[in-house]
Amino acid sequence: METATEMIAGSLPENEIYLPFKGISRKHFSVIKKKNEWWIKDLGSTNGILINGKKVTEAPLHRGDQIQAGTAMIRIDLTDDEIQTIQPPGNAEPKNEALETDKVGMVPLQSQVPVYSFSKLRFPEDFIPCNSPAIMEVLQKINSISDSDASVLLFGETGTGKEMMARTLHLSSKRSTGPFIAINCAAIPADLAETELFGIGDKVATNVSQRKGKIVAADKGTLFLDELSAFPYDLQAKVLRALQEKLVTPIGESRAIPVDFRLVSATNQQPQELIQGQKLREDLYHRIATIEIDLPPLRKRKEDLEILIPALLYQISKDENKHLAGISKRLMAILINYDYPGNIRELTNILRSMVALAHPGEILDIHLIPEKVLDVRTFGGPQFLDEKKSKPYDLRETVQNVTKDLIVQALAQNNGNIKKTADYLKVTTFGLRKTMKRLGIRK
């Protein structure tokens, strides 16, 4: 029997060549090595395949051939022994290294922006795509209140994209032609905060010139106050008065300036916790929180990572002017199951570090993962107990976490193959699937 190496290409993530493009069948074509020659074969796809513009059912491949399948254009570089690179063609010519795409699988980098059905929403250019039910609920609320001037309070953990959502709300509102003024309240020293907000009059002090405050600068637009609770209590009272009266009096002046803006605020703690801790005035809270929107952390919307990771990598590699072939499926599996305590900001930094370390034309793989992602818990090592932990362990929860991490590692090592993973863990495929479903592990 003739020996052959075969890889299946299509829209199914478990295919050796993953092509999540429009017009791609689940199993679109195969690339197979027969003796010393590579061949491509259509697997009964709906739209067929074209080699250098000519439709074929089965044909030999040559270096530099352009393959079109659906809307995807793919260039395959060949050597006598292996396929080196499988990628959408780009402007930059990659420096190819031998990449074992038949072993690790590949997800291409691309900006996959979901098609939203919200007629009023307008997104910033750097909006991070997502389509989880939790985010759809947030976007639905923003779509519903876009024409309103009601004050909005966004709350969520650090890095969940509160300012991004505030800018989306601004662009989708009737004030979109006005300014969007963002203030990080925690970053302003207390003695300068009042001047920053309200401005200062002319000749108030020696060598001090007149300056317009940020609240006045937001006139006819949107004022975004991030971490408003960082301001001292007395300053919060002045902010409340300005919001109620829509008047701002610069320091050193007696004349009040009328302002017209929509207020969007944000905090990384639950409002009631801030009020109880005397960090946020209760009367100010009731003024700024006509509508409340809770932004979920990334660990509670893991399905977004399947879109976020390729999209962010696409943008980062573009910013770095470094062409990359894609990301391996086993690396995707590990990244999807990491919890990201720093949310999208942490995810972006992790991906940015991997892009920086990667060689041009490379498929990002597990050798590029930062140590904090590859900690002992990720790989289900035996030393999972923390002697410094003050609270007692929940045995059931701990066992579930270790089991989950072992399965994630085994899936990554076996490229998502359920049968091989089950054999590796010495369990049945039925038992493995049942456990994965119970623990919420996505293949």
PDB file of C-alpha atoms in Angstrom, residues 6-9 27-32 34 38-45 48-49 51 56-61 67:
ATOM      1  CA  GLU A   6      -3.125  13.714   4.441  1.00  0.00           C
ATOM      2  CA  MET A   7      -4.567  16.870   5.952  1.00  0.00           C
ATOM      3  CA  ILE A   8      -8.226  17.874   5.764  1.00  0.00           C
ATOM      4  CA  ALA A   9      -9.138  21.542   5.219  1.00  0.00           C
ATOM      5  CA  LYS A  27     -14.629  19.315   4.948  1.00  0.00           C
ATOM      6  CA  HIS A  28     -13.709  21.289   1.833  1.00  0.00           C
ATOM      7  CA  PHE A  29     -10.542  19.699   0.452  1.00  0.00           C
ATOM      8  CA  SER A  30      -7.600  17.562   1.425  1.00  0.00           C
ATOM      9  CA  VAL A  31      -3.887  17.994   0.843  1.00  0.00           C
ATOM     10  CA  ILE A  32      -2.194  14.616   0.500  1.00  0.00           C
ATOM     11  CA  LYS A  34       1.664  10.595  -2.648  1.00  0.00           C
ATOM     12  CA  TRP A  38       1.743  16.800  -3.033  1.00  0.00           C
ATOM     13  CA  TRP A  39      -1.837  16.681  -4.349  1.00  0.00           C
ATOM     14  CA  ILE A  40      -5.017  18.557  -3.563  1.00  0.00           C
ATOM     15  CA  LYS A  41      -8.442  16.890  -3.743  1.00  0.00           C
ATOM     16  CA  ASP A  42     -11.933  18.395  -3.537  1.00  0.00           C
ATOM     17  CA  LEU A  43     -13.995  16.537  -0.919  1.00  0.00           C
ATOM     18  CA  GLY A  44     -17.389  17.256  -2.481  1.00  0.00           C
ATOM     19  CA  SER A  45     -17.455  20.898  -1.328  1.00  0.00           C
ATOM     20  CA  GLY A  48     -15.280  23.741  -5.192  1.00  0.00           C
ATOM     21  CA  ILE A  49     -11.620  24.727  -5.386  1.00  0.00           C
ATOM     22  CA  ILE A  51      -5.879  26.374  -8.504  1.00  0.00           C
ATOM     23  CA  VAL A  56     -10.076  21.345 -10.310  1.00  0.00           C
ATOM     24  CA  THR A  57     -11.311  18.200  -8.607  1.00  0.00           C
ATOM     25  CA  GLU A  58      -7.890  16.719  -8.012  1.00  0.00           C
ATOM     26  CA  ALA A  59      -4.538  18.096  -9.081  1.00  0.00           C
ATOM     27  CA  PRO A  60      -0.837  18.151  -8.146  1.00  0.00           C
ATOM     28  CA  LEU A  61       0.453  21.156  -6.209  1.00  0.00           C
ATOM     29  CA  ILE A  67      -5.728  28.046  -3.984  1.00  0.00           C
TER      30      ILE A  67
END
